[in-house]
Amino acid sequence: MERFVFYSDRYLTHLNSLKFDKDLYKMASQKAEEVELFNMGIQEAQFLKNAVDILCKCRKTLMYTYVFGFYLDKNNQKVIFEENQKDLESAIDTLSGYLEREVTSVADLKDMKAKVLDKSTYCEMRRKVMAAHVYEGNDKDWWDFRG
């Protein structure tokens, strides 16, 4: 029962976070307008929306990895899978924090943009690596499922 609670809590945490990420879209739009005050065009501020898109894709992926992980028996591949989960989870938490930062100067904006672009690229790469690992494990019969 404890195992079920852990996995369902993680699933629900990411599901609920997805609901809050809708607010991040609004905030990204507001920040894009603020960015214009720093002489940066609206196109230049597109990185904010792209980062929120990546954040949402990553949360959806993580949400379903907990369903998948619940049914896996422990083996070396599951350990790697769980490390990938933790890494992606940590990265999206960091990205979310960057997106929520207040921008009060051009220097803040440049710093935020660099960090958001870097972390969103990293998150998307880790999401793809995680999905590829699941597919490869399926093709190579790495996964042992609970009966």
Backbone as numpy.savetxt, mean C-alpha at the origin, in Angstrom:
# Nx Ny Nz CAx CAy CAz Cx Cy Cz
-9.03 -20.49 16.91 -9.86 -19.30 16.91 -8.98 -18.03 16.91
-7.90 -18.09 17.68 -6.98 -16.94 17.76 -6.40 -16.62 16.38
-6.08 -17.66 15.64 -5.53 -17.51 14.29 -6.56 -16.84 13.39
-7.79 -17.28 13.46 -8.86 -16.69 12.64 -9.03 -15.21 12.97
-9.02 -14.87 14.24 -9.19 -13.48 14.66 -8.05 -12.62 14.12
-6.81 -13.12 14.17 -5.67 -12.37 13.64 -5.87 -12.06 12.16
-6.15 -13.07 11.37 -6.28 -12.88 9.92 -7.49 -12.04 9.56
-8.60 -12.25 10.24 -9.79 -11.45 9.91 -9.60 -9.99 10.36
-8.91 -9.77 11.47 -8.61 -8.39 11.90 -7.76 -7.67 10.88
-6.73 -8.34 10.36 -5.86 -7.73 9.36 -6.64 -7.42 8.09
-7.50 -8.34 7.67 -8.34 -8.13 6.49 -9.22 -6.90 6.70
-9.89 -6.85 7.83 -10.81 -5.74 8.12 -10.08 -4.41 8.28
-8.88 -4.45 8.83 -8.08 -3.23 8.97 -7.83 -2.62 7.60
-7.43 -3.44 6.64 -7.16 -2.92 5.29 -8.44 -2.53 4.57
-9.51 -3.25 4.81 -10.80 -2.89 4.22 -11.24 -1.52 4.73
-11.13 -1.31 6.04 -11.51 -0.02 6.62 -10.58 1.10 6.16
-9.31 0.79 6.02 -8.36 1.79 5.54 -8.70 2.24 4.12
-9.20 1.32 3.32 -9.61 1.67 1.96 -10.71 2.73 1.98
-11.60 2.61 2.96 -12.68 3.60 3.08 -12.09 4.98 3.41
-11.08 5.01 4.27 -10.45 6.28 4.62 -9.60 6.82 3.48
-9.12 5.93 2.62 -8.31 6.39 1.49 -9.13 7.24 0.52
-10.45 7.09 0.54 -11.30 7.97 -0.27 -11.11 9.42 0.18
-10.92 9.60 1.49 -10.64 10.93 2.01 -9.28 11.44 1.51
-8.35 10.50 1.31 -7.04 10.89 0.79 -7.15 11.45 -0.63
-8.11 10.94 -1.42 -8.33 11.49 -2.76 -8.75 12.96 -2.66
-9.66 13.22 -1.72 -10.11 14.60 -1.52 -8.94 15.47 -1.07
-8.16 14.92 -0.13 -7.02 15.66 0.38 -5.99 15.88 -0.73
-5.79 14.90 -1.59 -4.84 15.04 -2.70 -5.31 16.13 -3.65
-6.60 16.22 -3.88 -7.14 17.28 -4.74 -6.91 18.65 -4.11
-7.15 18.74 -2.81 -6.92 20.01 -2.11 -5.44 20.39 -2.15
-4.58 19.39 -1.94 -3.15 19.67 -1.97 -2.72 20.08 -3.37
-3.34 19.49 -4.38 -3.00 19.86 -5.76 -3.33 21.33 -5.99
-4.43 21.78 -5.41 -4.79 23.20 -5.53 -3.79 24.07 -4.76
-3.38 23.59 -3.58 -2.39 24.32 -2.80 -1.06 24.41 -3.54
-0.74 23.34 -4.25 0.52 23.27 -4.98 0.61 24.40 -6.01
-0.52 24.77 -6.55 -0.54 25.88 -7.52 -0.04 27.17 -6.88
-0.25 27.31 -5.58 0.24 28.49 -4.88 1.77 28.55 -4.87
2.39 27.39 -5.01 3.85 27.31 -5.03 4.38 27.29 -6.46
3.58 27.82 -7.39 3.96 27.91 -8.81 4.24 26.56 -9.45
3.48 25.57 -9.05 3.59 24.25 -9.66 2.23 23.97 -10.30
2.23 23.60 -11.54 0.97 23.36 -12.25 0.21 22.16 -11.73
-1.04 22.09 -12.10 -1.91 20.99 -11.66 -1.39 19.65 -12.20
-0.82 19.67 -13.40 -0.23 18.45 -13.96 0.92 17.97 -13.10
1.68 18.93 -12.60 2.83 18.62 -11.76 2.37 17.95 -10.46
1.17 18.26 -10.03 0.64 17.72 -8.77 -0.03 16.36 -8.97
-0.02 15.84 -10.18 -0.65 14.55 -10.49 -0.03 13.42 -9.66
1.19 13.60 -9.20 1.85 12.57 -8.40 1.05 12.22 -7.15
0.28 13.19 -6.63 -0.52 12.93 -5.42 -1.62 11.91 -5.71
-2.37 12.13 -6.79 -3.45 11.21 -7.15 -2.88 9.84 -7.49
-1.77 9.82 -8.23 -1.15 8.55 -8.59 -0.72 7.78 -7.34
-0.19 8.49 -6.35 0.23 7.83 -5.11 -0.96 7.26 -4.36
-2.08 7.97 -4.36 -3.29 7.45 -3.68 -3.81 6.22 -4.44
-3.75 6.26 -5.77 -4.15 5.09 -6.56 -3.31 3.87 -6.18
-2.02 4.06 -6.09 -1.11 2.96 -5.73 -1.39 2.49 -4.31
-1.61 3.42 -3.42 -1.91 3.08 -2.02 -3.17 2.19 -1.96
-4.20 2.56 -2.70 -5.44 1.77 -2.69 -5.23 0.39 -3.29
-4.48 0.29 -4.39 -4.19 -1.02 -4.98 -3.43 -1.90 -4.00
-2.49 -1.30 -3.31 -1.69 -2.06 -2.33 -2.55 -2.53 -1.16
-3.44 -1.69 -0.70 -4.33 -2.09 0.41 -5.23 -3.25 -0.02
-5.77 -3.16 -1.24 -6.62 -4.26 -1.73 -5.82 -5.56 -1.82
-4.61 -5.46 -2.34 -3.76 -6.64 -2.43 -3.51 -7.21 -1.05
-3.11 -6.36 -0.11 -2.84 -6.84 1.25 -4.08 -7.44 1.89
-5.20 -6.82 1.67 -6.45 -7.31 2.24 -6.65 -8.79 1.85
-6.47 -9.08 0.58 -6.69 -10.45 0.10 -5.55 -11.39 0.43
-4.35 -10.85 0.69 -3.26 -11.74 1.09 -3.54 -12.36 2.45
-4.31 -11.66 3.28 -4.63 -12.22 4.59 -5.64 -13.36 4.47
-6.52 -13.28 3.50 -7.43 -14.40 3.24 -6.61 -15.60 2.75
-5.72 -15.34 1.79 -4.86 -16.39 1.24 -3.99 -16.99 2.35
-3.36 -16.13 3.14 -2.48 -16.59 4.20 -3.17 -17.43 5.26
-4.43 -17.14 5.52 -5.19 -17.90 6.52 -5.22 -19.39 6.17
-5.33 -19.67 4.88 -5.47 -21.06 4.44 -4.15 -21.78 4.21
-3.03 -21.06 4.35 -1.73 -21.68 4.11 -1.20 -22.37 5.35
-0.63 -23.55 5.14 0.15 -24.20 6.20 1.53 -23.57 6.21
2.17 -23.64 7.36 3.50 -23.04 7.51 4.53 -23.87 6.72
5.30 -23.17 5.91 6.48 -23.73 5.25 7.41 -22.56 4.92
8.54 -22.83 4.32 9.50 -21.76 4.03 8.91 -20.70 3.11
8.12 -21.10 2.15 7.51 -20.13 1.23 6.51 -19.23 1.94
5.79 -19.78 2.92 4.87 -18.94 3.67 5.63 -17.91 4.50
6.78 -18.28 5.01 7.61 -17.34 5.77 8.01 -16.18 4.86
8.43 -16.48 3.64 8.79 -15.44 2.67 7.57 -14.59 2.34
6.45 -15.24 2.13 5.19 -14.56 1.84 4.85 -13.58 2.96
4.96 -14.01 4.21 4.64 -13.15 5.35 5.62 -11.99 5.48
6.89 -12.22 5.15 7.87 -11.12 5.17 7.52 -10.09 4.09
7.10 -10.56 2.92 6.66 -9.65 1.86 5.44 -8.84 2.31
4.53 -9.50 3.01 3.34 -8.83 3.55 3.75 -7.71 4.50
4.61 -8.04 5.45 5.05 -7.06 6.44 5.73 -5.87 5.77
6.58 -6.16 4.79 7.30 -5.11 4.10 6.34 -4.18 3.36
5.39 -4.75 2.65 4.42 -3.93 1.91 3.55 -3.14 2.88
3.15 -3.77 3.96 2.33 -3.09 4.96 3.06 -1.88 5.56
4.31 -2.07 5.89 5.12 -0.99 6.44 5.28 0.14 5.42
5.53 -0.23 4.17 5.72 0.77 3.12 4.46 1.59 2.87
3.28 0.95 2.88 2.06 1.73 2.64 1.72 2.61 3.83
2.08 2.18 5.03 1.88 3.05 6.19 2.74 4.31 6.06
3.97 4.13 5.62 4.87 5.27 5.41 4.33 6.19 4.33
3.92 5.60 3.21 3.37 6.40 2.10 2.14 7.17 2.55
1.28 6.54 3.28 0.08 7.21 3.79 0.46 8.40 4.66
1.46 8.22 5.50 1.94 9.31 6.34 2.47 10.48 5.52
3.21 10.18 4.46 3.72 11.24 3.58 2.57 12.02 2.95
1.55 11.29 2.53 0.42 11.95 1.87 -0.38 12.84 2.82
-0.33 12.53 4.09 -1.08 13.30 5.07 -0.30 14.52 5.59
0.97 14.60 5.23 1.80 15.73 5.70 1.28 17.06 5.19
1.45 18.05 6.01 1.06 19.41 5.63 2.20 20.05 4.84
1.83 20.77 3.80 2.81 21.46 2.96 2.67 22.95 3.21
3.76 23.57 3.70 3.68 24.99 4.03 4.71 25.83 3.26
5.57 25.14 2.51 6.58 25.89 1.76 6.99 25.11 0.51
7.70 25.77 -0.36 8.20 25.10 -1.57 9.15 23.96 -1.17
9.97 24.19 -0.17 10.90 23.15 0.30 10.14 21.93 0.82
9.05 22.17 1.59 8.20 21.07 2.07 7.62 20.30 0.89
7.18 21.04 -0.10 6.55 20.43 -1.28 7.56 19.57 -2.03
8.74 20.09 -2.25 9.76 19.33 -2.97 10.15 18.07 -2.20
10.29 18.21 -0.88 10.63 17.06 -0.04 9.52 16.03 -0.08
8.28 16.50 0.06 7.14 15.60 0.04 7.05 14.88 -1.30
7.20 15.63 -2.39 7.09 15.03 -3.72 8.14 13.94 -3.90
9.37 14.22 -3.53 10.45 13.23 -3.67 10.13 11.96 -2.86
9.69 12.16 -1.63 9.39 11.01 -0.77 8.18 10.23 -1.27
7.15 10.94 -1.70 5.94 10.27 -2.20 6.24 9.49 -3.47
6.96 10.09 -4.39 7.30 9.39 -5.64 8.14 8.16 -5.35
9.13 8.31 -4.49 10.00 7.19 -4.15 9.23 6.06 -3.48
8.44 6.41 -2.48 7.73 5.38 -1.71 6.59 4.75 -2.51
5.91 5.53 -3.35 4.83 4.95 -4.14 5.39 3.99 -5.19
6.54 4.33 -5.76 7.21 3.42 -6.70 7.60 2.13 -5.99
8.16 2.28 -4.79 8.55 1.11 -4.00 7.33 0.24 -3.67
6.25 0.87 -3.24 5.03 0.12 -2.88 4.50 -0.67 -4.08
4.45 -0.03 -5.22 3.94 -0.71 -6.42 4.84 -1.88 -6.79
6.14 -1.69 -6.69 7.08 -2.77 -6.98 6.88 -3.93 -6.00
6.75 -3.63 -4.72 6.56 -4.68 -3.72 5.22 -5.40 -3.91
4.20 -4.66 -4.32 2.89 -5.28 -4.58 3.01 -6.29 -5.71
3.71 -5.90 -6.76 3.89 -6.80 -7.91 4.74 -8.01 -7.54
5.77 -7.79 -6.73 6.61 -8.90 -6.28 5.78 -9.89 -5.47
4.93 -9.36 -4.61 4.09 -10.22 -3.77 3.13 -11.05 -4.63
2.48 -10.40 -5.58 1.56 -11.12 -6.47 2.31 -12.16 -7.30
3.48 -11.81 -7.79 4.28 -12.75 -8.59 4.68 -13.96 -7.76
4.99 -13.73 -6.48 5.36 -14.83 -5.59 4.19 -15.80 -5.41
3.00 -15.26 -5.27 1.81 -16.11 -5.12 1.60 -16.95 -6.38
1.68 -16.30 -7.55 1.48 -17.03 -8.81 2.58 -18.06 -9.04
3.82 -17.68 -8.76 4.92 -18.62 -8.93 4.76 -19.80 -7.99
4.36 -19.52 -6.76 4.13 -20.60 -5.79 3.03 -21.54 -6.24
2.03 -20.99 -6.87 0.95 -21.82 -7.40 1.46 -22.70 -8.54
2.22 -22.08 -9.47 2.76 -22.83 -10.61 3.73 -23.92 -10.18
4.51 -23.64 -9.15 5.55 -24.58 -8.70 5.11 -25.44 -7.52
3.82 -25.32 -7.16 3.25 -26.13 -6.09 3.95 -25.94 -4.74
4.24 -24.67 -4.42 4.90 -24.36 -3.15 3.91 -24.29 -1.98
2.68 -24.01 -2.28 1.72 -23.73 -1.20 1.10 -25.01 -0.67
1.13 -25.12 0.65 0.45 -26.21 1.34 -0.77 -25.60 2.02
-1.94 -26.07 1.62 -3.18 -25.50 2.15 -3.73 -26.36 3.27
-4.32 -25.68 4.23 -4.96 -26.36 5.36 -6.19 -27.12 4.85
-6.37 -28.27 5.36 -7.49 -29.10 4.92 -8.74 -28.89 5.70
